[in-house]
Short mmCIF file of C-alpha atoms and ligand atoms in Angstrom, two decimals:
data_model
loop_
_atom_site.label_atom_id
_atom_site.label_comp_id
_atom_site.label_asym_id
_atom_site.label_seq_id
_atom_site.Cartn_x
_atom_site.Cartn_y
_atom_site.Cartn_z
CA MET K 48 -30.90 37.73 -4.88
CA THR K 49 -27.19 37.71 -3.64
CA THR K 50 -26.40 35.71 -0.40
CA GLN K 51 -23.99 37.33 2.56
CA VAL K 52 -21.38 35.48 3.06
CA LYS K 53 -20.88 34.89 7.11
CA HIS K 54 -17.74 34.72 9.27
CA TYR K 55 -18.09 32.61 12.29
CA ILE K 56 -16.27 34.07 15.44
CA ASP K 57 -16.60 33.50 19.03
CA GLY K 58 -19.49 30.71 18.11
CA GLN K 59 -21.44 33.28 16.37
CA PHE K 60 -22.46 33.78 12.72
CA THR K 61 -21.83 37.24 11.63
CA LEU K 62 -21.44 39.46 8.51
CA GLY K 63 -18.58 41.65 9.92
CA GLU K 64 -18.31 44.95 10.15
CA GLY K 65 -15.80 45.25 7.55
CA GLN K 66 -15.88 47.94 4.83
CA GLN K 67 -13.96 45.98 1.95
CA GLN K 68 -16.52 43.92 -0.09
CA ILE K 69 -15.99 41.31 -2.12
CA SER K 70 -17.89 39.98 -4.70
CA VAL K 71 -18.39 35.62 -5.25
CA THR K 72 -19.58 34.84 -9.07
CA ASN K 73 -20.60 32.19 -10.77
CA PRO K 74 -17.71 31.01 -13.22
CA ALA K 75 -20.25 29.87 -15.57
CA ASN K 76 -22.01 33.29 -16.10
CA ASN K 77 -19.75 35.58 -13.94
CA GLU K 78 -23.02 37.09 -12.24
CA VAL K 79 -22.78 37.80 -8.53
CA ILE K 80 -24.02 35.27 -6.42
CA ALA K 81 -22.81 36.67 -2.78
CA THR K 82 -20.62 39.05 -1.40
CA ILE K 83 -18.41 39.10 1.43
CA ASN K 84 -17.68 41.74 3.69
CA ALA K 85 -13.92 41.07 4.21
CA ALA K 86 -12.98 40.56 7.90
CA THR K 87 -11.00 43.67 9.36
CA VAL K 88 -8.02 43.37 11.37
CA ASN K 89 -10.18 43.55 14.49
CA GLU K 90 -12.24 41.03 13.72
CA VAL K 91 -9.27 38.50 12.99
CA GLU K 92 -7.79 39.38 16.08
CA PHE K 93 -10.70 38.82 17.84
CA ALA K 94 -11.30 35.35 16.43
CA ILE K 95 -7.66 34.62 17.84
CA ALA K 96 -8.25 35.62 21.24
CA SER K 97 -11.57 33.54 21.01
CA ALA K 98 -9.51 30.47 19.91
CA LYS K 99 -6.88 31.04 22.47
CA LYS K 100 -9.71 31.07 25.59
CA ALA K 101 -11.44 27.90 23.96
CA PHE K 102 -8.27 26.13 23.76
CA THR K 103 -8.03 26.63 27.43
CA THR K 104 -10.97 24.14 27.87
CA TRP K 105 -10.87 22.21 24.74
CA LYS K 106 -7.09 20.81 25.37
CA GLU K 107 -8.71 19.04 28.78
CA VAL K 108 -11.67 17.56 27.16
CA PRO K 109 -10.86 13.59 27.21
CA VAL K 110 -9.88 12.67 23.79
CA SER K 111 -12.41 9.69 23.25
CA GLU K 112 -15.08 13.13 23.66
CA ARG K 113 -12.98 14.90 20.80
CA ALA K 114 -13.50 12.05 19.20
CA ARG K 115 -17.36 11.75 19.45
CA VAL K 116 -17.57 15.35 17.81
CA MET K 117 -15.41 13.48 14.72
CA PHE K 118 -17.87 10.66 14.83
CA ARG K 119 -20.87 13.11 14.44
CA TYR K 120 -19.14 15.68 12.39
CA GLN K 121 -18.62 13.06 9.59
CA HIS K 122 -21.76 11.52 10.01
CA LEU K 123 -23.45 15.03 9.02
CA LEU K 124 -21.18 15.77 6.30
CA LYS K 125 -22.34 12.55 4.44
CA ALA K 126 -26.06 13.29 5.64
CA HIS K 127 -25.49 16.49 3.81
CA HIS K 128 -22.78 15.22 1.17
CA ASP K 129 -25.17 16.34 -2.19
CA GLU K 130 -26.20 19.40 -0.85
CA ILE K 131 -22.46 20.72 0.27
CA ALA K 132 -21.84 19.29 -3.36
CA THR K 133 -24.40 21.57 -4.77
CA ILE K 134 -23.02 24.81 -3.11
CA LEU K 135 -19.96 24.06 -4.30
CA ALA K 136 -20.73 23.24 -7.79
CA GLN K 137 -22.59 26.63 -8.16
CA GLU K 138 -19.26 28.66 -7.13
CA THR K 139 -16.79 26.73 -8.32
CA GLY K 140 -18.24 25.58 -11.68
CA LYS K 141 -17.39 22.16 -11.18
CA THR K 142 -19.71 19.41 -12.57
CA PHE K 143 -21.59 17.72 -9.72
CA GLU K 144 -19.53 14.68 -10.10
CA ASP K 145 -16.70 16.36 -9.43
CA ALA K 146 -17.99 18.57 -6.81
CA LYS K 147 -19.22 15.04 -4.71
CA GLY K 148 -15.67 13.81 -5.08
CA ASP K 149 -14.23 17.07 -3.51
CA VAL K 150 -16.93 16.83 -0.53
CA TRP K 151 -16.14 12.77 -0.24
CA ARG K 152 -12.22 13.11 0.19
CA GLY K 153 -12.67 15.57 2.84
CA ILE K 154 -15.26 13.64 4.41
CA GLU K 155 -12.53 10.79 4.84
CA VAL K 156 -10.15 12.96 6.59
CA ALA K 157 -12.71 13.52 9.36
CA GLU K 158 -13.36 9.82 9.51
CA HIS K 159 -9.82 9.49 9.79
CA ALA K 160 -9.99 12.24 12.75
CA CYS K 161 -12.26 9.82 14.64
CA ASN K 162 -9.00 7.77 15.09
CA ILE K 163 -7.61 10.31 17.22
CA ALA K 164 -6.81 8.19 20.45
CA SER K 165 -4.87 5.61 18.37
CA LEU K 166 -3.10 8.34 16.21
CA ILE K 167 -2.24 10.69 19.40
CA MET K 168 -0.68 7.91 21.43
CA GLY K 169 3.00 8.48 22.76
CA GLU K 170 5.68 5.95 23.12
CA THR K 171 7.07 4.44 26.31
CA VAL K 172 10.08 2.25 27.33
CA GLU K 173 10.24 0.92 30.62
CA ASN K 174 13.77 0.68 32.29
CA VAL K 175 15.73 2.95 30.26
CA ALA K 176 17.83 2.68 33.63
CA ARG K 177 17.12 0.68 36.62
CA SER K 178 13.88 1.47 37.75
CA ILE K 179 13.28 4.37 35.45
CA ASP K 180 11.13 4.64 33.10
CA THR K 181 10.38 7.01 29.92
CA TYR K 182 7.54 7.94 28.31
CA SER K 183 5.90 10.48 25.90
CA TYR K 184 2.82 12.51 25.31
CA THR K 185 1.70 14.33 22.30
CA GLN K 186 -0.04 17.79 23.26
CA PRO K 187 -1.76 20.34 20.94
CA LEU K 188 0.24 23.47 20.26
CA GLY K 189 -2.75 26.19 20.95
CA VAL K 190 -4.47 28.36 18.21
CA CYS K 191 -3.61 26.72 14.63
CA ALA K 192 -4.30 28.59 11.40
CA GLY K 193 -5.17 27.56 7.68
CA ILE K 194 -5.33 29.11 4.41
CA THR K 195 -7.00 27.69 1.85
CA PRO K 196 -7.72 27.77 -1.95
CA PHE K 197 -10.06 28.11 -4.37
CA ASN K 198 -9.86 24.28 -6.32
CA PHE K 199 -10.90 22.28 -3.25
CA PRO K 200 -13.03 24.10 -1.26
CA ALA K 201 -14.29 21.35 0.79
CA MET K 202 -11.65 19.08 1.09
CA ILE K 203 -8.61 20.89 1.71
CA PRO K 204 -10.27 22.90 4.72
CA LEU K 205 -11.47 19.19 5.78
CA TRP K 206 -7.51 18.24 5.36
CA MET K 207 -6.80 20.74 8.26
CA PHE K 208 -9.35 21.56 10.78
CA PRO K 209 -10.57 18.09 11.69
CA LEU K 210 -7.23 16.47 12.83
CA ALA K 211 -6.03 19.99 14.44
CA ILE K 212 -8.70 20.17 15.99
CA ALA K 213 -8.73 16.21 17.20
CA CYS K 214 -5.74 16.72 18.46
CA GLY K 215 -6.75 19.11 21.06
CA ASN K 216 -6.06 22.75 19.15
CA THR K 217 -8.46 25.29 18.43
CA PHE K 218 -8.52 26.73 14.63
CA VAL K 219 -9.03 29.92 12.58
CA LEU K 220 -9.93 29.20 8.94
CA LYS K 221 -9.40 31.45 6.22
CA PRO K 222 -10.88 29.71 2.98
CA SER K 223 -10.66 31.23 -0.42
CA GLU K 224 -12.44 34.12 -1.17
CA GLN K 225 -13.54 33.14 -4.31
CA ASP K 226 -15.79 30.06 -3.14
CA PRO K 227 -16.39 30.97 0.45
CA MET K 228 -19.95 29.23 0.82
CA THR K 229 -18.97 25.58 1.09
CA PRO K 230 -16.11 26.23 4.29
CA GLN K 231 -19.40 28.11 5.55
CA ARG K 232 -21.47 25.11 5.51
CA LEU K 233 -18.64 22.77 6.80
CA VAL K 234 -18.08 25.30 9.33
CA GLU K 235 -22.06 25.23 10.14
CA LEU K 236 -22.29 21.49 10.82
CA PHE K 237 -19.19 21.52 12.86
CA GLU K 238 -21.30 23.27 14.98
CA GLU K 239 -24.56 20.99 14.76
CA ALA K 240 -21.87 18.25 15.84
CA GLY K 241 -21.44 19.66 19.14
CA ALA K 242 -18.05 21.35 18.78
CA PRO K 243 -17.55 24.17 21.79
CA LYS K 244 -17.95 27.61 20.84
CA GLY K 245 -14.69 29.49 20.05
CA VAL K 246 -13.00 25.80 18.86
CA LEU K 247 -13.43 26.76 15.39
CA GLN K 248 -13.48 29.94 13.71
CA LEU K 249 -14.23 31.52 10.42
CA ILE K 250 -12.70 34.47 8.85
CA HIS K 251 -13.37 35.65 5.02
CA GLY K 252 -11.07 37.96 3.38
CA ASP K 253 -7.79 38.05 1.67
CA LYS K 254 -4.11 39.04 2.28
CA THR K 255 -5.28 41.45 5.12
CA ALA K 256 -6.58 38.74 6.99
CA VAL K 257 -3.83 36.55 6.39
CA ASP K 258 -1.02 38.60 7.34
CA VAL K 259 -2.73 39.17 10.88
CA LEU K 260 -2.39 35.29 11.34
CA LEU K 261 1.06 34.84 10.11
CA THR K 262 2.43 37.69 12.63
CA HIS K 263 -0.01 37.21 15.30
CA GLU K 264 1.72 35.79 18.35
CA ASP K 265 -0.93 33.66 19.82
CA ILE K 266 -0.90 31.74 16.27
CA LYS K 267 0.84 28.74 16.66
CA ALA K 268 1.04 27.06 13.56
CA ILE K 269 -0.09 27.72 9.58
CA SER K 270 -1.29 25.24 7.03
CA PHE K 271 -1.43 26.98 3.94
CA VAL K 272 -2.28 25.25 0.39
CA GLY K 273 -2.07 27.77 -3.06
CA SER K 274 0.32 28.79 -5.28
CA VAL K 275 3.56 28.69 -5.50
CA GLY K 276 4.16 32.47 -4.44
CA VAL K 277 2.32 32.90 -2.17
CA GLY K 278 3.15 29.92 -0.55
CA GLN K 279 6.76 30.83 -0.13
CA TYR K 280 5.93 34.23 1.27
CA ILE K 281 3.54 32.31 3.89
CA TYR K 282 6.70 30.09 4.65
CA LYS K 283 8.90 32.59 5.03
CA THR K 284 6.73 35.29 6.89
CA GLY K 285 4.86 32.53 9.24
CA THR K 286 8.42 30.82 10.12
CA ASP K 287 10.15 34.55 10.33
CA ASN K 288 7.77 35.05 13.38
CA LEU K 289 8.82 31.69 14.59
CA LYS K 290 5.29 29.39 13.89
CA ARG K 291 5.51 26.11 12.36
CA VAL K 292 4.30 26.03 9.09
CA GLN K 293 3.18 23.49 6.23
CA ALA K 294 3.04 25.61 2.76
CA PHE K 295 1.49 23.24 0.02
CA ALA K 296 2.24 25.32 -3.10
CA GLY K 297 2.06 24.85 -7.11
CA ALA K 298 2.68 21.68 -9.29
CA LYS K 299 3.40 21.06 -12.59
CA ASN K 300 2.78 16.63 -13.27
CA HIS K 301 4.60 14.93 -15.16
CA CYS K 302 3.63 11.26 -16.62
CA VAL K 303 5.84 9.00 -18.55
CA VAL K 304 4.41 7.08 -21.10
CA MET K 305 6.29 3.36 -21.80
CA PRO K 306 5.94 1.81 -25.17
CA ASP K 307 5.07 -1.66 -23.28
CA ALA K 308 1.98 0.15 -21.41
CA ASN K 309 -1.79 -0.25 -22.33
CA LYS K 310 -2.59 2.01 -24.65
CA GLN K 311 -6.42 2.54 -23.98
CA GLN K 312 -5.82 2.24 -20.47
CA VAL K 313 -3.21 5.62 -21.08
CA ILE K 314 -5.51 6.94 -23.44
CA ASN K 315 -8.66 6.90 -20.95
CA ASN K 316 -6.42 8.07 -18.04
CA LEU K 317 -4.58 10.85 -19.83
CA VAL K 318 -7.84 12.49 -20.74
CA GLY K 319 -9.15 12.38 -17.09
CA ALA K 320 -6.00 13.60 -15.39
CA SER K 321 -4.70 16.45 -17.64
CA VAL K 322 -8.28 18.22 -18.82
CA GLY K 323 -10.48 17.01 -15.98
CA ALA K 324 -11.76 19.53 -13.76
CA ALA K 325 -10.46 22.38 -16.06
CA GLY K 326 -7.11 21.27 -15.20
CA GLN K 327 -7.58 22.69 -12.16
CA ARG K 328 -5.73 20.31 -9.83
CA CYS K 329 -2.63 20.40 -7.97
CA MET K 330 -2.18 16.35 -9.09
CA ALA K 331 -3.17 17.18 -12.52
CA LEU K 332 -1.23 15.54 -15.19
CA SER K 333 -0.18 18.52 -17.10
CA VAL K 334 3.00 17.13 -18.79
CA ALA K 335 2.95 13.63 -20.48
CA VAL K 336 6.52 12.14 -21.70
CA PHE K 337 6.01 9.72 -24.34
CA VAL K 338 9.10 7.38 -24.51
CA GLY K 339 10.23 5.64 -27.71
CA GLU K 340 7.42 3.83 -29.73
CA ALA K 341 4.51 5.13 -27.32
CA LYS K 342 4.61 8.56 -29.29
CA LYS K 343 2.53 6.94 -32.01
CA TRP K 344 -0.35 7.12 -29.78
CA ILE K 345 -0.39 11.17 -29.67
CA PRO K 346 -2.54 11.35 -32.24
CA GLU K 347 -5.21 8.89 -30.75
CA LEU K 348 -4.78 10.98 -27.53
CA ARG K 349 -5.55 14.11 -29.48
CA ASP K 350 -8.84 12.65 -31.02
CA ALA K 351 -9.78 11.39 -27.42
CA ILE K 352 -9.42 15.05 -26.18
CA ALA K 353 -10.98 16.41 -28.73
CA LYS K 354 -14.14 14.77 -27.68
CA VAL K 355 -14.02 16.46 -24.02
CA ARG K 356 -17.07 18.66 -23.85
CA PRO K 357 -17.13 21.39 -20.99
CA GLY K 358 -20.16 22.53 -19.54
CA VAL K 359 -21.99 24.14 -16.23
CA TRP K 360 -22.28 22.17 -13.17
CA ASP K 361 -25.89 20.38 -13.53
CA ASP K 362 -25.20 19.38 -17.09
CA LYS K 363 -24.86 15.27 -16.82
CA GLU K 364 -22.61 15.31 -20.04
CA ALA K 365 -20.07 18.12 -19.23
CA ALA K 366 -16.69 16.38 -18.68
CA TYR K 367 -15.64 19.66 -16.65
CA GLY K 368 -16.86 23.14 -15.91
CA PRO K 369 -15.49 26.69 -16.76
CA VAL K 370 -12.38 27.85 -14.80
CA ILE K 371 -12.43 30.27 -11.71
CA SER K 372 -12.31 33.82 -12.57
CA PRO K 373 -11.98 36.39 -15.71
CA ALA K 374 -8.32 36.47 -14.71
CA ALA K 375 -7.81 32.81 -14.40
CA LYS K 376 -9.38 32.35 -18.04
CA GLU K 377 -6.83 35.29 -19.33
CA ARG K 378 -3.81 33.55 -17.70
CA VAL K 379 -4.42 30.33 -19.22
CA LEU K 380 -5.22 31.97 -22.61
CA LYS K 381 -2.12 33.81 -22.77
CA LEU K 382 -0.22 31.12 -22.00
CA ILE K 383 -1.86 28.88 -24.83
CA ALA K 384 -0.96 31.99 -27.02
CA GLN K 385 2.82 32.00 -25.80
CA GLY K 386 3.17 28.05 -26.44
CA LYS K 387 2.20 28.66 -30.04
CA GLU K 388 4.51 31.37 -30.46
CA GLU K 389 7.59 29.48 -28.65
CA GLY K 390 7.09 26.87 -31.53
CA ALA K 391 4.82 24.33 -29.70
CA GLU K 392 2.75 22.38 -32.23
CA CYS K 393 -0.65 23.06 -30.73
CA LEU K 394 -2.60 19.87 -32.04
CA LEU K 395 -6.22 21.08 -30.26
CA ASP K 396 -6.89 24.67 -29.02
CA GLY K 397 -9.44 25.66 -26.70
CA SER K 398 -8.77 29.39 -26.47
CA ASP K 399 -12.00 30.23 -28.46
CA PHE K 400 -14.31 28.32 -26.69
CA THR K 401 -17.93 28.83 -25.35
CA VAL K 402 -21.09 27.20 -24.20
CA GLU K 403 -24.43 28.17 -25.44
CA GLY K 404 -26.46 30.33 -23.01
CA PHE K 405 -23.33 30.89 -20.49
CA GLU K 406 -21.47 33.09 -23.12
CA LYS K 407 -20.04 35.67 -20.50
CA GLY K 408 -18.46 32.37 -18.49
CA ASN K 409 -14.75 31.77 -18.30
CA TRP K 410 -14.39 28.62 -20.64
CA VAL K 411 -11.21 27.07 -22.02
CA GLY K 412 -11.73 24.26 -24.36
CA PRO K 413 -9.57 21.31 -24.05
CA THR K 414 -6.13 21.97 -25.51
CA MET K 415 -2.99 20.03 -26.22
CA PHE K 416 0.65 20.54 -27.28
CA THR K 417 3.09 18.55 -28.98
CA ASN K 418 7.15 19.26 -29.30
CA VAL K 419 7.28 20.95 -25.78
CA THR K 420 10.75 21.84 -24.61
CA THR K 421 11.93 22.66 -21.08
CA GLU K 422 12.54 26.30 -22.01
CA MET K 423 8.76 27.25 -23.07
CA SER K 424 6.52 29.37 -20.61
CA ILE K 425 3.88 26.22 -21.26
CA TYR K 426 6.66 23.91 -19.77
CA LYS K 427 7.62 25.93 -17.11
CA GLU K 428 4.45 27.72 -16.00
CA GLU K 429 1.69 26.27 -13.82
CA ILE K 430 -1.05 27.02 -16.33
CA PHE K 431 -3.61 25.55 -13.61
CA GLY K 432 -6.32 25.23 -17.10
CA PRO K 433 -7.18 21.91 -19.35
CA VAL K 434 -3.81 22.03 -21.51
CA LEU K 435 -1.93 19.17 -21.81
CA CYS K 436 1.91 19.41 -23.00
CA CYS K 437 3.53 16.57 -24.43
CA MET K 438 6.94 15.55 -25.04
CA GLU K 439 9.10 12.69 -26.27
CA SER K 440 12.12 11.20 -25.07
CA GLU K 441 14.24 8.22 -26.14
CA THR K 442 14.69 6.40 -23.01
CA LEU K 443 13.03 5.93 -19.85
CA GLU K 444 16.38 7.29 -18.11
CA GLU K 445 16.14 10.44 -20.09
CA ALA K 446 12.38 10.66 -19.08
CA ILE K 447 13.83 10.35 -15.72
CA GLU K 448 15.94 13.27 -16.41
CA ILE K 449 13.25 15.42 -17.24
CA VAL K 450 10.96 15.07 -14.54
CA ASN K 451 13.77 15.51 -11.86
CA ALA K 452 15.18 18.45 -13.35
CA SER K 453 11.29 20.02 -12.75
CA PRO K 454 11.49 22.41 -9.54
CA TYR K 455 7.84 20.74 -8.87
CA GLY K 456 7.97 17.32 -7.29
CA ASN K 457 4.00 16.80 -6.24
CA GLY K 458 2.82 13.78 -8.23
CA THR K 459 3.76 11.69 -11.08
CA SER K 460 2.86 8.67 -12.80
CA ILE K 461 4.33 5.91 -14.90
CA PHE K 462 2.25 3.52 -17.50
CA THR K 463 4.09 0.55 -18.14
CA ALA K 464 3.69 -3.25 -18.32
CA SER K 465 6.95 -3.81 -16.70
CA GLY K 466 7.79 -3.77 -13.37
CA ALA K 467 11.27 -3.50 -14.00
CA ALA K 468 10.68 -0.07 -15.26
CA ALA K 469 8.32 0.72 -12.47
CA ARG K 470 10.53 -0.05 -10.13
CA LYS K 471 13.32 2.11 -11.54
CA TYR K 472 10.76 4.80 -11.87
CA GLN K 473 9.36 4.74 -8.00
CA HIS K 474 12.96 4.52 -6.52
CA ASN K 475 14.59 7.31 -8.81
CA ILE K 476 11.84 10.10 -9.25
CA GLU K 477 12.41 13.00 -7.09
CA VAL K 478 8.71 13.54 -6.35
CA GLY K 479 6.36 12.77 -3.31
CA GLN K 480 3.48 10.92 -4.73
CA VAL K 481 3.82 8.40 -7.46
CA GLY K 482 1.37 6.71 -9.59
CA ILE K 483 2.09 3.18 -11.39
CA ASN K 484 -0.61 2.88 -14.22
CA VAL K 485 -3.04 5.11 -11.59
CA PRO K 486 -3.03 8.75 -12.96
CA ILE K 487 -3.65 10.92 -9.86
CA PRO K 488 -1.99 9.02 -6.84
CA VAL K 489 -3.77 11.09 -4.20
CA PRO K 490 -2.86 8.97 -1.17
CA LEU K 491 -6.16 8.27 1.00
CA PRO K 492 -5.95 9.61 4.56
CA PHE K 493 -4.31 6.82 6.69
CA PHE K 494 -1.28 7.87 4.27
CA SER K 495 0.00 11.56 4.00
CA PHE K 496 -0.20 13.77 1.26
CA THR K 497 3.63 14.31 0.46
CA GLY K 498 4.40 16.51 -2.18
CA TRP K 499 7.93 17.49 -2.68
CA LYS K 500 11.01 20.51 -3.58
CA GLY K 501 8.59 23.02 -5.00
CA SER K 502 5.42 21.99 -4.19
CA PHE K 503 5.74 21.66 -0.40
CA TYR K 504 7.79 24.04 2.08
CA GLY K 505 7.96 22.60 5.62
CA ASP K 506 8.56 18.94 6.98
CA GLN K 507 5.05 17.55 8.26
CA HIS K 508 2.59 16.84 5.57
CA ALA K 509 -0.90 17.08 5.20
CA TYR K 510 -3.20 14.26 6.87
CA GLY K 511 -2.07 10.98 8.09
CA LYS K 512 0.24 10.37 11.08
CA GLN K 513 2.35 13.33 9.84
CA ALA K 514 -0.56 15.99 10.63
CA VAL K 515 -0.78 14.76 14.16
CA ARG K 516 2.94 15.56 14.70
CA PHE K 517 2.43 18.83 12.91
CA TYR K 518 -0.17 19.74 15.04
CA THR K 519 1.21 18.47 18.09
CA GLU K 520 4.25 19.00 20.53
CA THR K 521 5.88 15.58 22.08
CA LYS K 522 6.78 15.99 25.91
CA THR K 523 8.86 13.22 27.25
CA ILE K 524 8.91 12.33 30.86
CA THR K 525 11.33 10.08 32.64
CA ALA K 526 10.55 8.82 35.94
CA ARG K 527 11.49 7.30 39.12
CA TRP K 528 9.48 6.13 41.67
CA PHE K 529 11.15 5.52 45.31
CA GLU K 530 9.42 2.38 47.35
CA SER K 531 9.92 3.10 50.92
CA ASP K 532 12.11 0.40 52.07
CA ILE K 533 14.43 0.91 49.08
CA SER K 534 18.00 1.11 50.43
CA GLU K 535 20.26 3.90 50.55
CA ALA K 536 22.46 2.81 47.95
CA GLU K 537 19.73 2.63 45.42
CA HIS K 538 18.97 6.43 46.11
CA HIS K 539 22.09 7.62 43.53
CA ALA K 540 20.82 8.23 39.85
CA PRO K 541 22.79 6.70 37.08
CA ASN K 542 24.33 9.25 34.98
CA MET K 543 21.96 9.80 32.09
CA THR K 544 22.90 12.59 30.22
P1 NAD F 893 -3.60 31.53 -3.90
O1 NAD F 893 -1.92 31.46 -3.40
O2 NAD F 893 -3.97 32.07 -4.87
O3 NAD F 893 -4.60 31.69 -2.90
C1 NAD F 893 -4.52 30.73 -1.33
C2 NAD F 893 -5.04 31.44 -0.58
O4 NAD F 893 -4.29 32.17 0.00
C3 NAD F 893 -6.13 32.13 -0.61
O5 NAD F 893 -6.62 31.78 0.62
C4 NAD F 893 -6.03 33.42 -0.84
O6 NAD F 893 -7.10 34.47 -0.10
C5 NAD F 893 -4.35 33.36 -0.04
N1 NAD F 893 -3.92 34.75 -0.81
C6 NAD F 893 -3.85 34.93 -2.11
N2 NAD F 893 -3.02 35.72 -2.26
C7 NAD F 893 -2.14 36.26 -0.58
C8 NAD F 893 -1.25 37.06 -0.73
N3 NAD F 893 -0.84 37.87 -1.44
N4 NAD F 893 -0.77 37.03 0.48
C9 NAD F 893 -1.88 36.41 1.89
N5 NAD F 893 -2.37 35.72 1.39
C10 NAD F 893 -2.87 35.12 -0.01
O7 NAD F 893 -4.33 30.18 -4.68
P2 NAD F 893 -5.37 29.71 -5.12
O8 NAD F 893 -5.16 30.46 -6.73
O9 NAD F 893 -6.88 30.12 -4.52
O10 NAD F 893 -5.18 27.95 -5.92
C11 NAD F 893 -4.23 27.22 -6.78
C12 NAD F 893 -2.86 27.08 -6.40
O11 NAD F 893 -2.98 26.36 -5.41
C13 NAD F 893 -2.35 26.05 -7.50
O12 NAD F 893 -0.88 26.97 -7.56
C14 NAD F 893 -2.35 24.89 -7.16
O13 NAD F 893 -1.26 24.26 -7.40
C15 NAD F 893 -2.20 25.10 -5.65
N6 NAD F 893 -2.65 23.57 -5.20
C16 NAD F 893 -1.71 23.02 -4.56
C17 NAD F 893 -1.81 22.08 -3.50
C18 NAD F 893 -0.76 20.82 -3.08
O14 NAD F 893 -1.32 20.20 -2.42
N7 NAD F 893 0.06 21.15 -3.56
C19 NAD F 893 -3.71 21.46 -3.15
C20 NAD F 893 -4.24 22.56 -3.98
C21 NAD F 893 -4.14 23.68 -4.70
#
């Protein structure tokens, strides 16, 4: 029995009438678990029209009432936490622990959206000129859209719609077609939280649906998370159609290991951050640069990574699951083969790996290369698989040069016992999120997710105060009120241009 995935359009859950069918598969065995009737152009346009209509009333709902929807929503998400994580694990192949983390990181953003009244406050200055005050309001934009990737089907949609909607916008979500059932559950719970009809719309599909969102005049802002090529396309097409766009794209995250670091901490952290979640995290550490004598730890790191065992989502001993699709597996295996051909030393090769009873799954075992150079394909391309590339440098300065030469800038970490080295690294590194003895420095929602360079196109980032700026427009008012007995002379406004 396969499930039929539902769109949520104009307050109704519907299978849709699209003729193009998309199969959703279990990555552990590639059996079809659900099907989608991809949204037609008409269905996407209807969703946008319904969201536009809902905006006229939702933007007038008092901010504390909008916050109350978020309070109910975060409560419902918590109450259904394990149920959502189970759906998520089944369609992504993630281990249950990992799936729970995906849901929890999303819930934290919904919690943050409960603070909307404080977040959305404007600014005031009294007496900018004699008896004249200036103050600003932040007002919603209208209909916003979100296009999300497969790798965090709970967290990333939740980066977007709770804050956009709390700001007074309405929202059309187009999640990844590879794991659509988690977002569907998120939307069902949003309805249960009391969001009025039309405020949130859910459409499933691929490029056809996305292209309607990118070009439709009633979409005011687009939030995207996904791969580099698609991110560039979304940013260029969205801005070309005069929309506000934030596009979070691919990554290649480096860590720098100093010889004074705590060896065991480095090894423990690197194992999880490199091959954990099958390397399918945009903040995964996929390159480790060992400075000086730290390179002596590479054999021990190899032994630790060799012990990692992938498995199915409900296997409590499994460290990570399969990659998302046969195409993803093929891409990872091709890059591993290229790494060997191009002269990197393969210390661990997970190309020929399977899990008993799940031989048809998209398995890739833990893989590790040393002597990687910046010209190699395994260095230049985002592998998005459980593969760690190791490099060496003589000095911290040389390591910083390597990291800064990368076109990406999502996340990075330094492992060291030296405050001076850490300070130099945090100050000079051209990467938007820096960990100091912290392997995956994803900021909590009161900060923002601040990727740089080729990992992000736009200016205002996801969640935190920046998301509120992204989803609102500022209106600045300059006001003067005359008292009835004001003298003739005081009627002349000062020159304020
Ligand atoms: P993807 O780019 O293939 O898909 C993302 C979304 O774009 C999906 O909803 C998909 O349907 C849509 N899409 C795909 N091709 C399209 C096209 N040609 N035209 C219009 N829309 C299209 O990404 P993915 O494989 O689902 O996700 C993995 C990627 O996401 C990795 O590169 C990863 O680094 C990146 N990612 C980045 C961040 C970040 O914060 N920078 C976070 C998570 C994931």
